[in-house]
mmCIF file with all atom_site columns, C-alpha atoms in Angstrom:
data_model
loop_
_atom_site.group_PDB
_atom_site.id
_atom_site.type_symbol
_atom_site.label_atom_id
_atom_site.label_alt_id
_atom_site.label_comp_id
_atom_site.label_asym_id
_atom_site.label_entity_id
_atom_site.label_seq_id
_atom_site.pdbx_PDB_ins_code
_atom_site.Cartn_x
_atom_site.Cartn_y
_atom_site.Cartn_z
_atom_site.occupancy
_atom_site.B_iso_or_equiv
_atom_site.pdbx_formal_charge
_atom_site.auth_seq_id
_atom_site.auth_comp_id
_atom_site.auth_asym_id
_atom_site.auth_atom_id
_atom_site.pdbx_PDB_model_num
ATOM 1   C CA . MET A 1 1   ? 26.361  -8.370  -11.595 1.00 44.00 ? 1   MET A CA 1
ATOM 2   C CA . ASP A 1 2   ? 23.702  -9.521  -9.116  1.00 55.00 ? 2   ASP A CA 1
ATOM 3   C CA . THR A 1 3   ? 25.343  -11.625 -6.417  1.00 66.00 ? 3   THR A CA 1
ATOM 4   C CA . HIS A 1 4   ? 22.271  -11.872 -4.155  1.00 77.00 ? 4   HIS A CA 1
ATOM 5   C CA . ALA A 1 5   ? 21.427  -15.502 -3.298  1.00 86.00 ? 5   ALA A CA 1
ATOM 6   C CA . TYR A 1 6   ? 17.738  -16.378 -3.762  1.00 93.00 ? 6   TYR A CA 1
ATOM 7   C CA . PRO A 1 7   ? 15.932  -19.362 -2.190  1.00 94.00 ? 7   PRO A CA 1
ATOM 8   C CA . VAL A 1 8   ? 14.929  -20.617 -5.673  1.00 96.00 ? 8   VAL A CA 1
ATOM 9   C CA . THR A 1 9   ? 17.715  -20.877 -8.229  1.00 94.00 ? 9   THR A CA 1
ATOM 10  C CA . ARG A 1 10  ? 17.777  -22.448 -11.677 1.00 95.00 ? 10  ARG A CA 1
ATOM 11  C CA . THR A 1 11  ? 20.318  -22.817 -14.435 1.00 96.00 ? 11  THR A CA 1
ATOM 12  C CA . ASP A 1 12  ? 19.843  -20.787 -17.587 1.00 96.00 ? 12  ASP A CA 1
ATOM 13  C CA . ALA A 1 13  ? 18.687  -23.955 -19.370 1.00 97.00 ? 13  ALA A CA 1
ATOM 14  C CA . GLU A 1 14  ? 16.121  -24.631 -16.623 1.00 97.00 ? 14  GLU A CA 1
ATOM 15  C CA . TRP A 1 15  ? 14.792  -21.055 -16.885 1.00 97.00 ? 15  TRP A CA 1
ATOM 16  C CA . ARG A 1 16  ? 14.511  -21.361 -20.669 1.00 97.00 ? 16  ARG A CA 1
ATOM 17  C CA . ALA A 1 17  ? 12.637  -24.666 -20.310 1.00 97.00 ? 17  ALA A CA 1
ATOM 18  C CA . ARG A 1 18  ? 10.236  -23.229 -17.693 1.00 96.00 ? 18  ARG A CA 1
ATOM 19  C CA . LEU A 1 19  ? 9.474   -19.865 -19.313 1.00 98.00 ? 19  LEU A CA 1
ATOM 20  C CA . THR A 1 20  ? 8.172   -18.835 -22.727 1.00 97.00 ? 20  THR A CA 1
ATOM 21  C CA . PRO A 1 21  ? 10.619  -16.755 -24.808 1.00 97.00 ? 21  PRO A CA 1
ATOM 22  C CA . GLU A 1 22  ? 8.709   -13.563 -23.863 1.00 96.00 ? 22  GLU A CA 1
ATOM 23  C CA . GLN A 1 23  ? 8.686   -14.480 -20.166 1.00 97.00 ? 23  GLN A CA 1
ATOM 24  C CA . TYR A 1 24  ? 12.400  -15.239 -20.305 1.00 98.00 ? 24  TYR A CA 1
ATOM 25  C CA . ALA A 1 25  ? 13.155  -11.891 -21.997 1.00 97.00 ? 25  ALA A CA 1
ATOM 26  C CA . VAL A 1 26  ? 11.197  -9.997  -19.330 1.00 97.00 ? 26  VAL A CA 1
ATOM 27  C CA . MET A 1 27  ? 11.975  -11.980 -16.189 1.00 97.00 ? 27  MET A CA 1
ATOM 28  C CA . ARG A 1 28  ? 15.598  -12.991 -16.751 1.00 97.00 ? 28  ARG A CA 1
ATOM 29  C CA . ASN A 1 29  ? 16.813  -10.162 -19.043 1.00 95.00 ? 29  ASN A CA 1
ATOM 30  C CA . HIS A 1 30  ? 14.872  -7.267  -17.456 1.00 93.00 ? 30  HIS A CA 1
ATOM 31  C CA . GLY A 1 31  ? 12.727  -6.699  -20.532 1.00 93.00 ? 31  GLY A CA 1
ATOM 32  C CA . THR A 1 32  ? 9.295   -5.108  -20.816 1.00 94.00 ? 32  THR A CA 1
ATOM 33  C CA . GLU A 1 33  ? 6.211   -6.503  -22.491 1.00 96.00 ? 33  GLU A CA 1
ATOM 34  C CA . ARG A 1 34  ? 4.276   -4.368  -24.945 1.00 95.00 ? 34  ARG A CA 1
ATOM 35  C CA . PRO A 1 35  ? 1.702   -2.236  -23.045 1.00 95.00 ? 35  PRO A CA 1
ATOM 36  C CA . GLY A 1 36  ? -1.854  -3.557  -23.211 1.00 94.00 ? 36  GLY A CA 1
ATOM 37  C CA . SER A 1 37  ? -0.706  -6.951  -24.494 1.00 93.00 ? 37  SER A CA 1
ATOM 38  C CA . CYS A 1 38  ? -1.424  -9.135  -21.451 1.00 91.00 ? 38  CYS A CA 1
ATOM 39  C CA . ALA A 1 39  ? -4.844  -10.539 -20.572 1.00 90.00 ? 39  ALA A CA 1
ATOM 40  C CA . LEU A 1 40  ? -4.062  -10.149 -16.859 1.00 94.00 ? 40  LEU A CA 1
ATOM 41  C CA . LEU A 1 41  ? -4.314  -6.388  -17.338 1.00 93.00 ? 41  LEU A CA 1
ATOM 42  C CA . TYR A 1 42  ? -8.087  -6.937  -17.541 1.00 93.00 ? 42  TYR A CA 1
ATOM 43  C CA . GLU A 1 43  ? -8.390  -9.543  -14.746 1.00 95.00 ? 43  GLU A CA 1
ATOM 44  C CA . LYS A 1 44  ? -10.937 -8.336  -12.178 1.00 93.00 ? 44  LYS A CA 1
ATOM 45  C CA . ARG A 1 45  ? -11.822 -11.480 -10.207 1.00 96.00 ? 45  ARG A CA 1
ATOM 46  C CA . ALA A 1 46  ? -10.837 -11.969 -6.569  1.00 97.00 ? 46  ALA A CA 1
ATOM 47  C CA . GLY A 1 47  ? -7.625  -13.957 -6.257  1.00 98.00 ? 47  GLY A CA 1
ATOM 48  C CA . THR A 1 48  ? -3.837  -13.919 -6.124  1.00 98.00 ? 48  THR A CA 1
ATOM 49  C CA . PHE A 1 49  ? -1.200  -13.020 -8.712  1.00 98.00 ? 49  PHE A CA 1
ATOM 50  C CA . SER A 1 50  ? 1.939   -15.178 -8.350  1.00 98.00 ? 50  SER A CA 1
ATOM 51  C CA . CYS A 1 51  ? 5.403   -15.322 -9.931  1.00 98.00 ? 51  CYS A CA 1
ATOM 52  C CA . VAL A 1 52  ? 5.567   -17.490 -13.049 1.00 97.00 ? 52  VAL A CA 1
ATOM 53  C CA . GLY A 1 53  ? 9.180   -18.326 -12.190 1.00 97.00 ? 53  GLY A CA 1
ATOM 54  C CA . CYS A 1 54  ? 8.621   -19.866 -8.753  1.00 97.00 ? 54  CYS A CA 1
ATOM 55  C CA . ASP A 1 55  ? 4.907   -19.692 -7.772  1.00 97.00 ? 55  ASP A CA 1
ATOM 56  C CA . GLN A 1 56  ? 5.532   -17.134 -4.994  1.00 98.00 ? 56  GLN A CA 1
ATOM 57  C CA . PRO A 1 57  ? 2.291   -15.204 -4.218  1.00 98.00 ? 57  PRO A CA 1
ATOM 58  C CA . LEU A 1 58  ? 3.076   -11.567 -5.080  1.00 98.00 ? 58  LEU A CA 1
ATOM 59  C CA . PHE A 1 59  ? -0.100  -9.455  -5.207  1.00 98.00 ? 59  PHE A CA 1
ATOM 60  C CA . GLU A 1 60  ? -3.710  -9.777  -4.064  1.00 97.00 ? 60  GLU A CA 1
ATOM 61  C CA . SER A 1 61  ? -6.377  -8.706  -6.554  1.00 96.00 ? 61  SER A CA 1
ATOM 62  C CA . LYS A 1 62  ? -7.982  -6.377  -3.989  1.00 94.00 ? 62  LYS A CA 1
ATOM 63  C CA . LEU A 1 63  ? -4.893  -4.130  -4.339  1.00 93.00 ? 63  LEU A CA 1
ATOM 64  C CA . LYS A 1 64  ? -4.951  -4.085  -8.174  1.00 95.00 ? 64  LYS A CA 1
ATOM 65  C CA . PHE A 1 65  ? -6.086  -0.898  -9.887  1.00 94.00 ? 65  PHE A CA 1
ATOM 66  C CA . GLU A 1 66  ? -6.395  0.546   -13.371 1.00 93.00 ? 66  GLU A CA 1
ATOM 67  C CA . SER A 1 67  ? -3.505  2.953   -13.863 1.00 95.00 ? 67  SER A CA 1
ATOM 68  C CA . GLY A 1 68  ? -4.048  3.614   -17.554 1.00 94.00 ? 68  GLY A CA 1
ATOM 69  C CA . THR A 1 69  ? -0.448  2.623   -18.287 1.00 94.00 ? 69  THR A CA 1
ATOM 70  C CA . GLY A 1 70  ? -1.133  -0.666  -20.103 1.00 96.00 ? 70  GLY A CA 1
ATOM 71  C CA . TRP A 1 71  ? 0.384   -2.885  -17.399 1.00 96.00 ? 71  TRP A CA 1
ATOM 72  C CA . PRO A 1 72  ? -1.227  -4.475  -14.326 1.00 97.00 ? 72  PRO A CA 1
ATOM 73  C CA . SER A 1 73  ? -0.772  -2.088  -11.389 1.00 97.00 ? 73  SER A CA 1
ATOM 74  C CA . PHE A 1 74  ? -0.951  -2.764  -7.663  1.00 97.00 ? 74  PHE A CA 1
ATOM 75  C CA . ASN A 1 75  ? -0.765  -0.648  -4.474  1.00 94.00 ? 75  ASN A CA 1
ATOM 76  C CA . ASP A 1 76  ? 1.300   -3.045  -2.424  1.00 94.00 ? 76  ASP A CA 1
ATOM 77  C CA . PRO A 1 77  ? 2.757   -6.566  -2.696  1.00 97.00 ? 77  PRO A CA 1
ATOM 78  C CA . VAL A 1 78  ? 2.183   -9.497  -0.356  1.00 97.00 ? 78  VAL A CA 1
ATOM 79  C CA . PRO A 1 79  ? 4.543   -8.746  2.584   1.00 97.00 ? 79  PRO A CA 1
ATOM 80  C CA . GLY A 1 80  ? 8.067   -10.076 1.942   1.00 97.00 ? 80  GLY A CA 1
ATOM 81  C CA . SER A 1 81  ? 7.328   -11.240 -1.625  1.00 98.00 ? 81  SER A CA 1
ATOM 82  C CA . VAL A 1 82  ? 8.977   -8.435  -3.608  1.00 97.00 ? 82  VAL A CA 1
ATOM 83  C CA . GLU A 1 83  ? 12.389  -6.787  -3.310  1.00 96.00 ? 83  GLU A CA 1
ATOM 84  C CA . THR A 1 84  ? 13.588  -3.621  -5.006  1.00 95.00 ? 84  THR A CA 1
ATOM 85  C CA . THR A 1 85  ? 16.824  -2.346  -6.490  1.00 92.00 ? 85  THR A CA 1
ATOM 86  C CA . VAL A 1 86  ? 17.884  0.864   -8.231  1.00 90.00 ? 86  VAL A CA 1
ATOM 87  C CA . ASP A 1 87  ? 17.610  0.608   -12.029 1.00 83.00 ? 87  ASP A CA 1
ATOM 88  C CA . ARG A 1 88  ? 19.783  3.102   -13.923 1.00 86.00 ? 88  ARG A CA 1
ATOM 89  C CA . SER A 1 89  ? 19.122  1.737   -17.415 1.00 80.00 ? 89  SER A CA 1
ATOM 90  C CA . TYR A 1 90  ? 17.941  3.840   -20.369 1.00 77.00 ? 90  TYR A CA 1
ATOM 91  C CA . GLY A 1 91  ? 19.405  7.055   -18.929 1.00 85.00 ? 91  GLY A CA 1
ATOM 92  C CA . MET A 1 92  ? 16.953  7.277   -16.019 1.00 83.00 ? 92  MET A CA 1
ATOM 93  C CA . VAL A 1 93  ? 16.768  6.233   -12.393 1.00 87.00 ? 93  VAL A CA 1
ATOM 94  C CA . ARG A 1 94  ? 13.853  3.967   -11.440 1.00 89.00 ? 94  ARG A CA 1
ATOM 95  C CA . THR A 1 95  ? 13.047  1.447   -8.743  1.00 94.00 ? 95  THR A CA 1
ATOM 96  C CA . GLU A 1 96  ? 13.003  -2.078  -10.157 1.00 95.00 ? 96  GLU A CA 1
ATOM 97  C CA . CYS A 1 97  ? 10.997  -4.747  -8.376  1.00 96.00 ? 97  CYS A CA 1
ATOM 98  C CA . HIS A 1 98  ? 11.773  -8.427  -8.516  1.00 96.00 ? 98  HIS A CA 1
ATOM 99  C CA . CYS A 1 99  ? 10.552  -11.625 -6.891  1.00 98.00 ? 99  CYS A CA 1
ATOM 100 C CA . ALA A 1 100 ? 12.125  -12.111 -3.458  1.00 97.00 ? 100 ALA A CA 1
ATOM 101 C CA . ARG A 1 101 ? 12.137  -15.903 -3.929  1.00 98.00 ? 101 ARG A CA 1
ATOM 102 C CA . CYS A 1 102 ? 13.706  -16.331 -7.386  1.00 97.00 ? 102 CYS A CA 1
ATOM 103 C CA . GLY A 1 103 ? 14.979  -12.856 -8.310  1.00 96.00 ? 103 GLY A CA 1
ATOM 104 C CA . SER A 1 104 ? 12.948  -12.621 -11.512 1.00 97.00 ? 104 SER A CA 1
ATOM 105 C CA . HIS A 1 105 ? 12.335  -9.116  -12.854 1.00 97.00 ? 105 HIS A CA 1
ATOM 106 C CA . LEU A 1 106 ? 8.687   -8.122  -12.429 1.00 98.00 ? 106 LEU A CA 1
ATOM 107 C CA . GLY A 1 107 ? 8.551   -4.432  -13.293 1.00 97.00 ? 107 GLY A CA 1
ATOM 108 C CA . HIS A 1 108 ? 9.036   -1.090  -11.540 1.00 96.00 ? 108 HIS A CA 1
ATOM 109 C CA . VAL A 1 109 ? 7.627   0.862   -8.597  1.00 96.00 ? 109 VAL A CA 1
ATOM 110 C CA . PHE A 1 110 ? 6.563   4.482   -8.979  1.00 95.00 ? 110 PHE A CA 1
ATOM 111 C CA . GLU A 1 111 ? 5.419   7.025   -6.402  1.00 94.00 ? 111 GLU A CA 1
ATOM 112 C CA . ASP A 1 112 ? 2.301   8.103   -8.323  1.00 94.00 ? 112 ASP A CA 1
ATOM 113 C CA . GLY A 1 113 ? -0.199  5.528   -7.078  1.00 94.00 ? 113 GLY A CA 1
ATOM 114 C CA . PRO A 1 114 ? -3.424  6.007   -5.153  1.00 92.00 ? 114 PRO A CA 1
ATOM 115 C CA . PRO A 1 115 ? -3.780  6.087   -1.353  1.00 90.00 ? 115 PRO A CA 1
ATOM 116 C CA . PRO A 1 116 ? -3.050  4.608   1.051   1.00 87.00 ? 116 PRO A CA 1
ATOM 117 C CA . THR A 1 117 ? 0.501   3.771   -0.115  1.00 90.00 ? 117 THR A CA 1
ATOM 118 C CA . GLY A 1 118 ? 0.882   6.266   -2.962  1.00 94.00 ? 118 GLY A CA 1
ATOM 119 C CA . LEU A 1 119 ? 2.837   3.538   -4.772  1.00 95.00 ? 119 LEU A CA 1
ATOM 120 C CA . ARG A 1 120 ? 2.197   1.985   -8.177  1.00 97.00 ? 120 ARG A CA 1
ATOM 121 C CA . TYR A 1 121 ? 3.782   -1.411  -8.705  1.00 97.00 ? 121 TYR A CA 1
ATOM 122 C CA . CYS A 1 122 ? 3.746   -1.506  -12.509 1.00 97.00 ? 122 CYS A CA 1
ATOM 123 C CA . ILE A 1 123 ? 4.143   -5.202  -13.323 1.00 98.00 ? 123 ILE A CA 1
ATOM 124 C CA . ASN A 1 124 ? 4.729   -7.092  -16.558 1.00 97.00 ? 124 ASN A CA 1
ATOM 125 C CA . GLY A 1 125 ? 1.716   -9.368  -16.896 1.00 96.00 ? 125 GLY A CA 1
ATOM 126 C CA . VAL A 1 126 ? 3.792   -12.169 -18.457 1.00 97.00 ? 126 VAL A CA 1
ATOM 127 C CA . ALA A 1 127 ? 5.680   -12.449 -15.142 1.00 98.00 ? 127 ALA A CA 1
ATOM 128 C CA . LEU A 1 128 ? 2.412   -13.250 -13.350 1.00 98.00 ? 128 LEU A CA 1
ATOM 129 C CA . LYS A 1 129 ? -0.064  -16.077 -13.164 1.00 97.00 ? 129 LYS A CA 1
ATOM 130 C CA . PHE A 1 130 ? -3.504  -15.628 -11.632 1.00 98.00 ? 130 PHE A CA 1
ATOM 131 C CA . GLU A 1 131 ? -5.228  -17.991 -9.210  1.00 97.00 ? 131 GLU A CA 1
ATOM 132 C CA . PRO A 1 132 ? -8.895  -17.121 -8.605  1.00 97.00 ? 132 PRO A CA 1
ATOM 133 C CA . ALA A 1 133 ? -10.110 -17.187 -5.006  1.00 95.00 ? 133 ALA A CA 1
ATOM 134 C CA . ALA A 1 134 ? -11.951 -20.368 -4.044  1.00 86.00 ? 134 ALA A CA 1
#
């Protein structure tokens, strides 16, 4: 059980009222959206991707890239916005990433991304909202 205290907390009822059923399944129950199903996969404008759960800015569009996986992928998050934990579900070991402000599950981090970080933050699009640059 996760005992980490996050700056933004909500009751289960508040989460269910704030999120769609798909967002709730992904963000609160560590689910995964169907690959290729989110419009944000194709978003190419300049701007910021934020957490649907708490509005925390997570990723800048300049660090988004096409990974071919079916999920939005980024080199690096906004500093301090994302935390990671070890995910041992489904008989494998992966690095889960979640919002540092509300703890919502975002996706996973893999070490097969492009330079300069070599990381691929593979993020469920339903966990994100996009704000175009002004």
